[in-house]
Short mmCIF file of C-alpha atoms and ligand atoms in Angstrom, two decimals:
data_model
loop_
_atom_site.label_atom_id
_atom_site.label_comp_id
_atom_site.label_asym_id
_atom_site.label_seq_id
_atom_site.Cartn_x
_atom_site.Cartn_y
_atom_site.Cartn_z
CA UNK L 249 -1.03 20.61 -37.52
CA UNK L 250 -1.33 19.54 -34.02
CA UNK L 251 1.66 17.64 -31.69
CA UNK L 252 0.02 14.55 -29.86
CA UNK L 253 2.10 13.93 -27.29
CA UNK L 254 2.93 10.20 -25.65
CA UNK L 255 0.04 10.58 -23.23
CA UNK L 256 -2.56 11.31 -25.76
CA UNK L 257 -0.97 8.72 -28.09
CA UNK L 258 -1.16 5.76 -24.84
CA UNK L 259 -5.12 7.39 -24.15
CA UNK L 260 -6.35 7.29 -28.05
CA UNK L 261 -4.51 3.64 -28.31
CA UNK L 262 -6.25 2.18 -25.24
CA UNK L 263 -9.54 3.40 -26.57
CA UNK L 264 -8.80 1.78 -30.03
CA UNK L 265 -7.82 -1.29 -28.30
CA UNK L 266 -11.05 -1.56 -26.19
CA UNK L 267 -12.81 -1.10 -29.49
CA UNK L 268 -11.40 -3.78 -30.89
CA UNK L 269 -11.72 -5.96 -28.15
CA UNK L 270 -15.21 -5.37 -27.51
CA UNK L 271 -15.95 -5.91 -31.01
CA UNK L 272 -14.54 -9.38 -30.99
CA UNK L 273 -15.09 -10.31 -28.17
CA UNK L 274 -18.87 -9.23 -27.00
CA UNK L 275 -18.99 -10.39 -23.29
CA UNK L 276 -15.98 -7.57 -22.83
CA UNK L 277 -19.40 -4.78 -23.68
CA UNK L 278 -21.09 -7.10 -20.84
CA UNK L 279 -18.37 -6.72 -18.64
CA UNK L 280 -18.09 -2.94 -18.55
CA UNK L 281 -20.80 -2.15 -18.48
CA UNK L 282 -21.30 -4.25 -15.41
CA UNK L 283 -18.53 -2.71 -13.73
CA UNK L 284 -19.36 0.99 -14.24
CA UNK L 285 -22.87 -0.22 -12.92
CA UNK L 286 -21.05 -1.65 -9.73
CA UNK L 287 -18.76 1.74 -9.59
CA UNK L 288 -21.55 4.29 -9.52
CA UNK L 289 -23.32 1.87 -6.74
CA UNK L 290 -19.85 1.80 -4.59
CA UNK L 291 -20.12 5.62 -5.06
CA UNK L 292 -23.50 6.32 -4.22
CA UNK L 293 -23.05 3.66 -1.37
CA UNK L 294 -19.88 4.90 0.43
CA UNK L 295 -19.44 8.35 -1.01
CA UNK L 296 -15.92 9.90 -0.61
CA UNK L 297 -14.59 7.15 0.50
CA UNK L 298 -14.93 5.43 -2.89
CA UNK L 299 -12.36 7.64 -4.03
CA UNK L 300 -9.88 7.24 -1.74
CA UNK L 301 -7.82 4.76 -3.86
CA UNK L 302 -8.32 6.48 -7.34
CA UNK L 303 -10.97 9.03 -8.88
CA UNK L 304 -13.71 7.82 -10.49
CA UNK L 305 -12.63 8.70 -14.18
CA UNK L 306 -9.54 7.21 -13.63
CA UNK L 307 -11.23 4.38 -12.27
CA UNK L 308 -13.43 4.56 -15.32
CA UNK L 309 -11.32 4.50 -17.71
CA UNK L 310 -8.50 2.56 -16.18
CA UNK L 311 -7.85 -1.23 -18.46
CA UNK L 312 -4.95 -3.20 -18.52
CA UNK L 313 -4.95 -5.47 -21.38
CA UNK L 314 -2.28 -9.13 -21.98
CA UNK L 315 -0.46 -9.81 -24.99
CA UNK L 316 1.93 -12.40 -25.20
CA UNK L 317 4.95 -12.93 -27.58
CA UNK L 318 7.44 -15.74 -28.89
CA UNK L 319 11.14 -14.08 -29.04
CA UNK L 320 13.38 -11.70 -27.37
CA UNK L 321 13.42 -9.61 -30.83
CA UNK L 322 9.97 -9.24 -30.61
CA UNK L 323 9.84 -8.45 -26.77
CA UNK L 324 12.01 -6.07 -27.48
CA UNK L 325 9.90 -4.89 -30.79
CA UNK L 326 7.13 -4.00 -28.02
CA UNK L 327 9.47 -2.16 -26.03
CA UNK L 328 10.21 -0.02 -28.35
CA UNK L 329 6.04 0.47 -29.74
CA UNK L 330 5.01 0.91 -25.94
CA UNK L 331 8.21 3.12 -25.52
CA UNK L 332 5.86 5.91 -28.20
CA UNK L 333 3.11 5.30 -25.38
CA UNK L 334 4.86 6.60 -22.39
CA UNK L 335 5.08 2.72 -21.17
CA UNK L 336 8.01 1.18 -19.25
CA UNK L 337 8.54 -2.12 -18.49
CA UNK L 338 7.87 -2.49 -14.44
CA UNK L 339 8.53 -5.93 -12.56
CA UNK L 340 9.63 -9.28 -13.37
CA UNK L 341 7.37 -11.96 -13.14
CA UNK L 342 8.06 -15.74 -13.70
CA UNK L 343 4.87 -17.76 -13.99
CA UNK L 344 6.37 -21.09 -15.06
CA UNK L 345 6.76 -21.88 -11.42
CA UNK L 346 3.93 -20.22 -9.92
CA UNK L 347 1.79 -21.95 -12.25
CA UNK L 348 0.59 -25.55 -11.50
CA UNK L 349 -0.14 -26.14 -15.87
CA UNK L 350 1.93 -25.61 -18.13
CA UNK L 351 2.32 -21.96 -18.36
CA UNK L 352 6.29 -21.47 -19.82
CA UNK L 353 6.14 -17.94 -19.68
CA UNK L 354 8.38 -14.94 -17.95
CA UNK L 355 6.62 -11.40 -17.84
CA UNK L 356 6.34 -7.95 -17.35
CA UNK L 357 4.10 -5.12 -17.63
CA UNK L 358 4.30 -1.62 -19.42
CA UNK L 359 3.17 0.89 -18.11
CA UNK L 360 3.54 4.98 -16.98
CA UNK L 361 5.82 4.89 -14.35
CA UNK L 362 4.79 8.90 -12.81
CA UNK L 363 1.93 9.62 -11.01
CA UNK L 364 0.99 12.36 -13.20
CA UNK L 365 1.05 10.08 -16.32
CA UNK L 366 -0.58 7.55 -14.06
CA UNK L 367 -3.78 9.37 -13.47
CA UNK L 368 -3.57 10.87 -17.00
CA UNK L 369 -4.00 7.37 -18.15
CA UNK L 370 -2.71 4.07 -16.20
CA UNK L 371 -3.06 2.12 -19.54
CA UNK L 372 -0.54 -1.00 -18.63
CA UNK L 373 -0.08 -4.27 -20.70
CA UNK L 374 0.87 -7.53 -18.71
CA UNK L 375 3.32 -8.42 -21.37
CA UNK L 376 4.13 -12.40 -21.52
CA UNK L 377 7.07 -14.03 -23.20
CA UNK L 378 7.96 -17.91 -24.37
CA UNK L 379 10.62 -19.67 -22.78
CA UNK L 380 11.40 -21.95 -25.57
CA UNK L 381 14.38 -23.10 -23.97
CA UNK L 382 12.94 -24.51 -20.83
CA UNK L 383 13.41 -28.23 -21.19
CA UNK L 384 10.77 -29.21 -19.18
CA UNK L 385 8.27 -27.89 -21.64
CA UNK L 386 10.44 -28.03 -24.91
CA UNK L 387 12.83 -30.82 -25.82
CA UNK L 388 15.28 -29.74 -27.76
CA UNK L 389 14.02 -30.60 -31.52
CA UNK L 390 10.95 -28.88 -31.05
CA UNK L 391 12.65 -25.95 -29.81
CA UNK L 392 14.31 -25.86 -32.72
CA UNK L 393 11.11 -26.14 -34.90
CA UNK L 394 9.24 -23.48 -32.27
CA UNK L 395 12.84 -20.95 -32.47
CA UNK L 396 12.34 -21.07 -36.61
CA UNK L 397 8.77 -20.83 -37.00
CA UNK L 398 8.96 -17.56 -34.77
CA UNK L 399 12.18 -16.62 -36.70
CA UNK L 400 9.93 -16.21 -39.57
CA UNK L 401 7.16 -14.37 -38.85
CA UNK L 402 7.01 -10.80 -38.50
CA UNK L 403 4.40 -9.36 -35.52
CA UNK L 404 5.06 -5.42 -35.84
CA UNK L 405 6.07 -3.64 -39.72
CA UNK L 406 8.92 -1.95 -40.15
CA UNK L 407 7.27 1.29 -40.36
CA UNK L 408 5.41 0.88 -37.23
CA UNK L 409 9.41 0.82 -35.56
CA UNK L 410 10.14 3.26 -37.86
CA UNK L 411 7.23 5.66 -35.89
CA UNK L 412 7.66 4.20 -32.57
CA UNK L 413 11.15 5.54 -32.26
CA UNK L 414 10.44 8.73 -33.65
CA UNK L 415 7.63 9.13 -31.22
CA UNK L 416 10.09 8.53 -28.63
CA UNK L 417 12.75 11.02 -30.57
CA UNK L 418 10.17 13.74 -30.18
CA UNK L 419 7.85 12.75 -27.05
CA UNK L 420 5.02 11.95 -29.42
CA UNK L 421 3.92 12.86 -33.31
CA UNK L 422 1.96 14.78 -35.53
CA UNK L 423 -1.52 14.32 -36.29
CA UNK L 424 -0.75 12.31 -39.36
CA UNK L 425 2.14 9.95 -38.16
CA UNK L 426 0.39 9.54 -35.13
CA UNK L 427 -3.07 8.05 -36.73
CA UNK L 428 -0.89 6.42 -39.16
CA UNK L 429 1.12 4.92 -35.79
CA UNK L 430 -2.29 3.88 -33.94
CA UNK L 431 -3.65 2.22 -37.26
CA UNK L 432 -0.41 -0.04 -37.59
CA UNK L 433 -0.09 -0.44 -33.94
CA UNK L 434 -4.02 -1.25 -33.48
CA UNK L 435 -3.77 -3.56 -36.48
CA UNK L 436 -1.26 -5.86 -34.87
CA UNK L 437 -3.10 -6.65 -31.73
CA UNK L 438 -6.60 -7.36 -33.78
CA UNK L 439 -7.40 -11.06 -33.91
CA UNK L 440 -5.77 -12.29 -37.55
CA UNK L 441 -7.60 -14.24 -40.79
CA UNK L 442 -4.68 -15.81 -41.35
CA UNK L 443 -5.21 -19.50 -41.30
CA UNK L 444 -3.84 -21.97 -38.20
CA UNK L 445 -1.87 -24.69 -39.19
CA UNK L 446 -4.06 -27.58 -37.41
CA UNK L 447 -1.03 -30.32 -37.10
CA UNK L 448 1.43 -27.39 -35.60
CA UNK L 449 -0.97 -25.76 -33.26
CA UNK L 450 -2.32 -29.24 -31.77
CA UNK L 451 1.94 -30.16 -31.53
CA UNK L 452 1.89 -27.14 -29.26
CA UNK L 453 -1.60 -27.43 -27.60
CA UNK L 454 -0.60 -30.97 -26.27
CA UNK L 455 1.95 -29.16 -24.26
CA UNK L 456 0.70 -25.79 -23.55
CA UNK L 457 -2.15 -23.73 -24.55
CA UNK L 458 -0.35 -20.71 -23.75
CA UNK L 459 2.73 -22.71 -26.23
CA UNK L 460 -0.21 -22.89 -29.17
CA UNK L 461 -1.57 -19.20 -28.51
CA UNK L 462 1.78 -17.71 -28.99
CA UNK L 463 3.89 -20.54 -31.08
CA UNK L 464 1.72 -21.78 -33.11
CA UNK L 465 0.12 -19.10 -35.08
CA UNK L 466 1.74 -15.84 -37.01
CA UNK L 467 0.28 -13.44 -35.56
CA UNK L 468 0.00 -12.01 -31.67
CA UNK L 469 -3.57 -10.57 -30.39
CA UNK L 470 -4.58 -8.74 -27.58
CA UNK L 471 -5.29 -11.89 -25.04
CA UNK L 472 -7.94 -9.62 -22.65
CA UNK L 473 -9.16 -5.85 -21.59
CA UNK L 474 -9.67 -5.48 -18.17
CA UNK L 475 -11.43 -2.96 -16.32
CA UNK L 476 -11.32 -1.87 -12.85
CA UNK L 477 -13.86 -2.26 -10.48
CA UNK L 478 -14.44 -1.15 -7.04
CA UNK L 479 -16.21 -3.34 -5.44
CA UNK L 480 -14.98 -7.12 -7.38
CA UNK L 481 -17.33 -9.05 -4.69
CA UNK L 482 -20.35 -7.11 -6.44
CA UNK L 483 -19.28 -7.45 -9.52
CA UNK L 484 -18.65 -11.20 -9.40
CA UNK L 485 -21.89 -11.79 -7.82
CA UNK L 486 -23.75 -9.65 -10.61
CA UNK L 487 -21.85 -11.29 -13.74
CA UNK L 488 -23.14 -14.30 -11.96
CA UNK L 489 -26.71 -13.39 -11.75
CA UNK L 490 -26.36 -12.52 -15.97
CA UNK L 491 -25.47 -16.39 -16.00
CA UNK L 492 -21.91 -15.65 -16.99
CA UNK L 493 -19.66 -18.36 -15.57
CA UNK L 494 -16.99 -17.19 -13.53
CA UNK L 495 -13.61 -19.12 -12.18
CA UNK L 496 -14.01 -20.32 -9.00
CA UNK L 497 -12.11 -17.77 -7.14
CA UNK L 498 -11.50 -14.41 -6.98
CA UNK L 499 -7.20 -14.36 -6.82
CA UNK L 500 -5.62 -12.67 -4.59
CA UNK L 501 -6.14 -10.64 -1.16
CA UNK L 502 -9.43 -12.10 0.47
CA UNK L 503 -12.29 -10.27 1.14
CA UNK L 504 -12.30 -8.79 4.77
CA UNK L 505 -13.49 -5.93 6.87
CA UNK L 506 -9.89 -4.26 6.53
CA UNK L 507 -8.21 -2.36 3.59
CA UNK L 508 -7.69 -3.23 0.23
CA UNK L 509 -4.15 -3.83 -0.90
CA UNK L 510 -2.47 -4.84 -3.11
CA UNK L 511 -4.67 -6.37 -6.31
CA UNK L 512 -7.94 -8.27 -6.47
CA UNK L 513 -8.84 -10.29 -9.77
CA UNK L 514 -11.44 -12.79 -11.25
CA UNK L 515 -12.06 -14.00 -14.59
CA UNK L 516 -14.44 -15.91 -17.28
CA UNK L 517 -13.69 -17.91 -20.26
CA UNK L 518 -14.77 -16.21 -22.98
CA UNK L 519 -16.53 -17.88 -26.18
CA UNK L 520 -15.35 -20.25 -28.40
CA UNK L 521 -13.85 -17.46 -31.48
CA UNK L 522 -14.17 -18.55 -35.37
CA UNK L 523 -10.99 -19.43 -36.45
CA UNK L 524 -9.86 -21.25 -40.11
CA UNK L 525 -7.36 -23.85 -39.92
CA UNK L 526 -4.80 -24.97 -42.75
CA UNK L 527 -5.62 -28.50 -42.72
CA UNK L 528 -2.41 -31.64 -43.49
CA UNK L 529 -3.47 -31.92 -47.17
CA UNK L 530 -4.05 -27.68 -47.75
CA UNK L 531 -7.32 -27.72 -47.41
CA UNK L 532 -8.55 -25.21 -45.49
CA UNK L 533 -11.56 -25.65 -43.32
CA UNK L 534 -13.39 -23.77 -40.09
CA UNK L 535 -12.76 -24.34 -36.57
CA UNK L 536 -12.86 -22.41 -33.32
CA UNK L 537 -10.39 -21.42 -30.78
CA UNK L 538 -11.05 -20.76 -27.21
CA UNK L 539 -8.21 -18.84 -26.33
CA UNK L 540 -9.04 -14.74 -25.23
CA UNK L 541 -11.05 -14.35 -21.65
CA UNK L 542 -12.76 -11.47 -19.66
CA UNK L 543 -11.32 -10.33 -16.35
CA UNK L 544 -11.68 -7.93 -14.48
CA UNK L 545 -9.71 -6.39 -11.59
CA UNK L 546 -10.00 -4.20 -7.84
CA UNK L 547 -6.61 -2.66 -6.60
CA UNK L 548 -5.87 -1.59 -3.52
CA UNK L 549 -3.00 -0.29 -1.58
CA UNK L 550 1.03 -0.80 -2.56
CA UNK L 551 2.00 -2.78 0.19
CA UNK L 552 6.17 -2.15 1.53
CA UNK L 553 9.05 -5.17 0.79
CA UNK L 554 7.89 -6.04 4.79
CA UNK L 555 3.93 -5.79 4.03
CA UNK L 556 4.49 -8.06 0.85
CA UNK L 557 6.13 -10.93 3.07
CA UNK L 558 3.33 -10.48 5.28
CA UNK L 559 0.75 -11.21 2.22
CA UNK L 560 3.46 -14.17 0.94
CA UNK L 561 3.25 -15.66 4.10
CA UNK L 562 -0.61 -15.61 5.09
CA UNK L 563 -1.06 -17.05 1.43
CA UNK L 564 1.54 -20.41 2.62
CA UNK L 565 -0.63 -20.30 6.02
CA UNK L 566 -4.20 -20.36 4.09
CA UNK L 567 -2.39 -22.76 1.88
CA UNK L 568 -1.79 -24.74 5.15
CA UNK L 569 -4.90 -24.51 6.30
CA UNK L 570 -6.85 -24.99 3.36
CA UNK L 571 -5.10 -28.63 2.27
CA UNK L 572 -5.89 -29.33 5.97
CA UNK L 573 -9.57 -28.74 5.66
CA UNK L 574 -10.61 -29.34 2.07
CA UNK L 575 -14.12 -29.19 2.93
CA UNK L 576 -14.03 -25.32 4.11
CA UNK L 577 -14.50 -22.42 1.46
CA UNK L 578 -10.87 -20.91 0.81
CA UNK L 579 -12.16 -17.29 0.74
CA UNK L 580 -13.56 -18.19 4.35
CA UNK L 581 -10.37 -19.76 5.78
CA UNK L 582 -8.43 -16.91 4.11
CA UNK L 583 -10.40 -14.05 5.70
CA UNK L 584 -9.49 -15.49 9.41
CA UNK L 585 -6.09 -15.77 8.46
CA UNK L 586 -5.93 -11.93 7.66
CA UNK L 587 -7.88 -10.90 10.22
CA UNK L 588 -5.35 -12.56 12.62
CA UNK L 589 -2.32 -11.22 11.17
CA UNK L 590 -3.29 -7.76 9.32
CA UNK L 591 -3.37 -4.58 10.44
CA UNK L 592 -7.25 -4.03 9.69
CA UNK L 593 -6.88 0.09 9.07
CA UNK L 594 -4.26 2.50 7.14
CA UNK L 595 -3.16 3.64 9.99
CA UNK L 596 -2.19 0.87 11.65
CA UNK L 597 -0.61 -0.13 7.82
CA UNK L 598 1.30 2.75 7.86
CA UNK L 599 2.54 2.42 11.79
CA UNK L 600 3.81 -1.03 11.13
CA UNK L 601 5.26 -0.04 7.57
CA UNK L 602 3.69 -2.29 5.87
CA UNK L 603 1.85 -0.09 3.12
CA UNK L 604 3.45 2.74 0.79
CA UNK L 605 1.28 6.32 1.50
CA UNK L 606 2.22 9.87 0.47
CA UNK L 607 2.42 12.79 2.70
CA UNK L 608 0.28 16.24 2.53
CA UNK L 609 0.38 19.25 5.26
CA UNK L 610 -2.36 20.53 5.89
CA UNK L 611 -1.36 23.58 7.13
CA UNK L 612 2.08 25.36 7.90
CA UNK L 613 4.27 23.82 10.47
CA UNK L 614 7.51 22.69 11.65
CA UNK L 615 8.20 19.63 10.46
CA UNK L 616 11.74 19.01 11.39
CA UNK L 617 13.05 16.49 13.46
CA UNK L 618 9.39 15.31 14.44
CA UNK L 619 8.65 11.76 13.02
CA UNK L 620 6.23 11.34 10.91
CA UNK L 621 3.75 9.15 12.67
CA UNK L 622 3.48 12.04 15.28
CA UNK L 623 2.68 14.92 13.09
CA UNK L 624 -0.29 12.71 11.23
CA UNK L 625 -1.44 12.11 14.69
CA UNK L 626 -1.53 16.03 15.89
CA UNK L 627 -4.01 16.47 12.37
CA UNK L 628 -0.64 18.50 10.92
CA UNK L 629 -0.45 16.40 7.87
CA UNK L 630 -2.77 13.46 6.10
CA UNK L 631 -1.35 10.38 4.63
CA UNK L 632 -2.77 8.92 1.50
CA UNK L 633 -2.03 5.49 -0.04
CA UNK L 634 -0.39 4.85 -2.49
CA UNK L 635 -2.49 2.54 -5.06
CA UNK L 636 -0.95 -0.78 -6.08
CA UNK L 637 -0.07 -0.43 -10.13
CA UNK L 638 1.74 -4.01 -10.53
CA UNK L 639 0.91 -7.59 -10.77
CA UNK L 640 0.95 -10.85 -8.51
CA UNK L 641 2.67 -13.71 -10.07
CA UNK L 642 0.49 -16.46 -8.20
CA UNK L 643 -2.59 -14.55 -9.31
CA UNK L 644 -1.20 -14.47 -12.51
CA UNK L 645 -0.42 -17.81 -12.68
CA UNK L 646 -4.30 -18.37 -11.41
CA UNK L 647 -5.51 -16.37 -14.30
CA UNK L 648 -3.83 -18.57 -17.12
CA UNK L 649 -4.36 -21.69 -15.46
CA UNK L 650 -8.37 -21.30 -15.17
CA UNK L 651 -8.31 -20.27 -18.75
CA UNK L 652 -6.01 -22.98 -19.68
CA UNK L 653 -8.67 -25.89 -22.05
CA UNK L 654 -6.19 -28.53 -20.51
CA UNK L 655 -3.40 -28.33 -18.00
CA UNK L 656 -0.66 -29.27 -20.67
CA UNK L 657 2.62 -31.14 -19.43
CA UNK L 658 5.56 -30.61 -18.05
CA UNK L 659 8.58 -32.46 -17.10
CA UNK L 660 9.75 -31.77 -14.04
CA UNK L 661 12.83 -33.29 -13.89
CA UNK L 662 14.35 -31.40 -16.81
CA UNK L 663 16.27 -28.65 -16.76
CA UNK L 664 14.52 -24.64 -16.52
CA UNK L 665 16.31 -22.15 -18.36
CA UNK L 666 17.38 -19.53 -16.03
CA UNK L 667 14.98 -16.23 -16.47
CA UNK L 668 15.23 -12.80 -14.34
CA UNK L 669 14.76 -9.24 -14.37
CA UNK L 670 18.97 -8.93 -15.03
CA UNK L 671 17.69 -11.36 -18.18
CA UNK L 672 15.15 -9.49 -19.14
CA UNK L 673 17.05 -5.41 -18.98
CA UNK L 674 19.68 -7.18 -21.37
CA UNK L 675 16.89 -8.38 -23.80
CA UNK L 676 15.21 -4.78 -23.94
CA UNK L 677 18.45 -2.89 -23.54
CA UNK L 678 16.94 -0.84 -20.72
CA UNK L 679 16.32 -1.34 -17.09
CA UNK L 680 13.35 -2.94 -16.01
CA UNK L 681 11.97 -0.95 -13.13
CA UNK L 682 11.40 -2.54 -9.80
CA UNK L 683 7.86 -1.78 -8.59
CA UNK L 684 8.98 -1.63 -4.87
CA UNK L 685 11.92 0.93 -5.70
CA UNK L 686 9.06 3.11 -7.61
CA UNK L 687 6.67 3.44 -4.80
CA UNK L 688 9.59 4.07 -1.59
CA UNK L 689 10.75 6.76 -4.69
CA UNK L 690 7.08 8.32 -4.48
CA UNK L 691 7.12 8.12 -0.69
CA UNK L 692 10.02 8.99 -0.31
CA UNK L 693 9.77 12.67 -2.31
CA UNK L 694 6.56 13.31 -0.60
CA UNK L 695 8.55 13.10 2.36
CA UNK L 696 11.06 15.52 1.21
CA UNK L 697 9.01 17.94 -0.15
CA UNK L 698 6.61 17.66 3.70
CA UNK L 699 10.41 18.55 5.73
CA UNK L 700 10.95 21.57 3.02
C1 OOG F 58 -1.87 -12.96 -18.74
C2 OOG F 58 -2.49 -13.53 -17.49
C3 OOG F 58 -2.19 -12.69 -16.25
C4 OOG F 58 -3.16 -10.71 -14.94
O1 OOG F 58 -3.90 -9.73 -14.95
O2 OOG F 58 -2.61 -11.12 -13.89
C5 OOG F 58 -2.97 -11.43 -16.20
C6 OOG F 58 -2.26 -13.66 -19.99
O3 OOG F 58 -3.25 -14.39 -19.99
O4 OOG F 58 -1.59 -13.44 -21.01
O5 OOG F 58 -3.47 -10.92 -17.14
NI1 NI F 59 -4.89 -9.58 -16.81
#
């Protein structure tokens, strides 16, 4: 009998999911096959180069996929099931702000935290959570209704835990546990049968969409697959051209003639799904739900504490200058701001440490006591970037909204409950990494191991 180990557990589980996915949800078929269309042009259009930011299988095979859940227990319930898959949670993100709807969510993402496990498989999943305690979504009687309904329901079987932690015991499972571990796990991301109560879901709906998705059914489901593209201008422009509708925007960095950093993402709604609905008197009748959407994503280039304030603060000046000419396309405005005020190559990146890279010699040499910048100059050693594996919370927030079937309400004046990565460690019982300290980690040790 044959050990799988977490790796080959997190690659067989992302194929099962995309399965799934593409299964119930068609337009996710479309949308791959779109994008390995645009990645064998970018290849056969810029050659090497294509590469430089991730191999093509990686690139090929790389999805990150959404779920979203209603209580700590069962945050912490996916801890421990993405814990068997070699996936950590990485960054704290709070959308309830950066969203201009009604999005009362905090997140993370799982996902392999080494760069060997990285370009095994990068499988992450953006992993949202209910705030059912923020008042300016919740009052407090239909937090208590919300807190009891998601008391009751159970999203992952005991002996899917039971698996999970022995996966983690052992650094993966036998053949059998291990297909009986990707059937259960599988199983409780596939789109449920189970009828929607109509009244409750519509309670929540009026509120929140996300609220409904994740309050007001039993069940979670994977939200949306996403594959990576590398060329998301193409790719938007040829989705268009198939008459799929796309948001209006692509989030994120702009497109210019410098670098790409950080993370590029677009979206569409997808179809209206089949759905049956428990009705006031028990009846039980069809419906639909328009909840699950297609996206798909271009990353680029971890950018340093610095470079990220740099990105923060050209999106408040585009911001600026957007409001002050509504009449001039955003993407337009946005690509004179950064070609202003970014370094247009990786060189210049790297000089003004703004962007994470790792270090390779390319010959012998002596590297001591000679900076770094010097020795990449004199051709003695190459720097390579370091991709971006993380989120943005405004693109984020971007993604939800223009899914969102209505913008939902919220109170300002009422009190938030208090959410942050501190909050969220004590809810899984383990440290939630900070992206930034991961990347200066990788530089950092290619450093080292360049000065011997
Ligand atoms: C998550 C939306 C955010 C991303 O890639 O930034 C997201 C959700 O819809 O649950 O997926
Ligand atoms: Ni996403």
């Amino acid at each position: 009998m044959s050990f799988r180990s977490s790796t080959r557990l997190r690659a067989a589980f992302a194929a099962r999911m995309a399965d799934i996915y593409g299964r119930e949800v068609p337009a996710y078929t479309t949308l791959v096959e779109v994008s390995a269309s645009v990645n064998a042009h970018v290849l056969r259009r810029d050659g090497a180069a294509a590469e430089r930011l991730g191999s093509l299988s990686r690139v090929t095979a790389e999805r990150h996929g959404a779920i979203r859940v209603g209580t700590p227990q069962e945050l912490r319930q996916v801890s421990r099931l993405f814990a068997a898959l070699g996936m950590h949670p990485v960054g704290f993100y709070d959308l309830r702000d950066a969203a201009r709807s009604a999005v009362p969510v905090v997140s993370t993402a799982f996902r392999p935290v080494d760069a060997a496990e990285l370009s095994a498989n990068p499988f992450r999943i953006f992993t949202s959570l209910l705030v059912t305690d923020d008042r300016r979504f919740f009052d407090a009687e239909l937090q208590r209704r919300l807190d009891a309904f998601l008391s009751r329901r159970v999203l992952f079987p005991p002996d899917l835990m039971d698996l999970a932690d022995r996966a983690v015991a052992q650094g993966g499972l036998d053949d059998e546990g291990a297909e009986q571990f990707l059937k259960l796990a599988t199983d409780c991301f596939a789109l449920s049968a189970e009828p929607v109560d109509r009244a409750w879901y519509q309670e929540l709906e009026a509120i929140s969409s996300v609220a409904a998705d994740i309050g007001g059914v039993s069940s979670t489901h994977i939200n949306h697959l996403t594959p990576r593209v590398l060329d998301i201008d193409e790719l938007y422009r040829r989705m268009t051209e198939r008459g799929v509708t796309m948001i209006d925007a692509i989030q994120g960095p702009p497109r210019w003639d410098g670098p790409d950093v950080l993370l590029r993402q677009t979206s569409f709604r997808a179809l209206a799904e089949p759905r049956r609905f428990r009705n006031a008197d028990g009846t039980v009748t069809r419906g639909s739900l328009r909840v699950r959407f297609g996206e798909v994503e271009a990353r680029g280039i971890a950018l340093t504490p610095a470079g990220r304030d740099r990105y923060d603060l050209l999106l408040t000046e585009v911001d600026r200058r957007a409001a002050a000419a509504p009449d001039s396309p955003r993407q337009d405005i946005a690509a004179r701001v950064w070609d202003e005020s970014m370094p247009c190559t990786e060189p210049e990146l790297l000089r003004q440490g703004l962007a994470f890279f790792t270090f390779t010699a390319s010959g012998t040499f002596d590297a001591r006591g000679r900076p770094v910048a010097e020795l990449i100059e004199d051709g003695a050693v190459t720097a390579t970037p370091i991709v971006y594996e993380d989120f943005l919370p405004r693109s984020a927030a971007g993604i939800f909204q223009s899914n969102l079937a209505g913008d939902g309400r919220k109170d300002a004046s009422a009190g938030s409950a208090t959410r942050d990565a501190g909050w969220l460690s004590d809810v899984l019982g383990r440290a939630v990494a900070d992206p930034m300290e991961l990347y200066a980690a990788q530089q950092r040790a290619s450093l080292a191991a360049l000065r011997g």
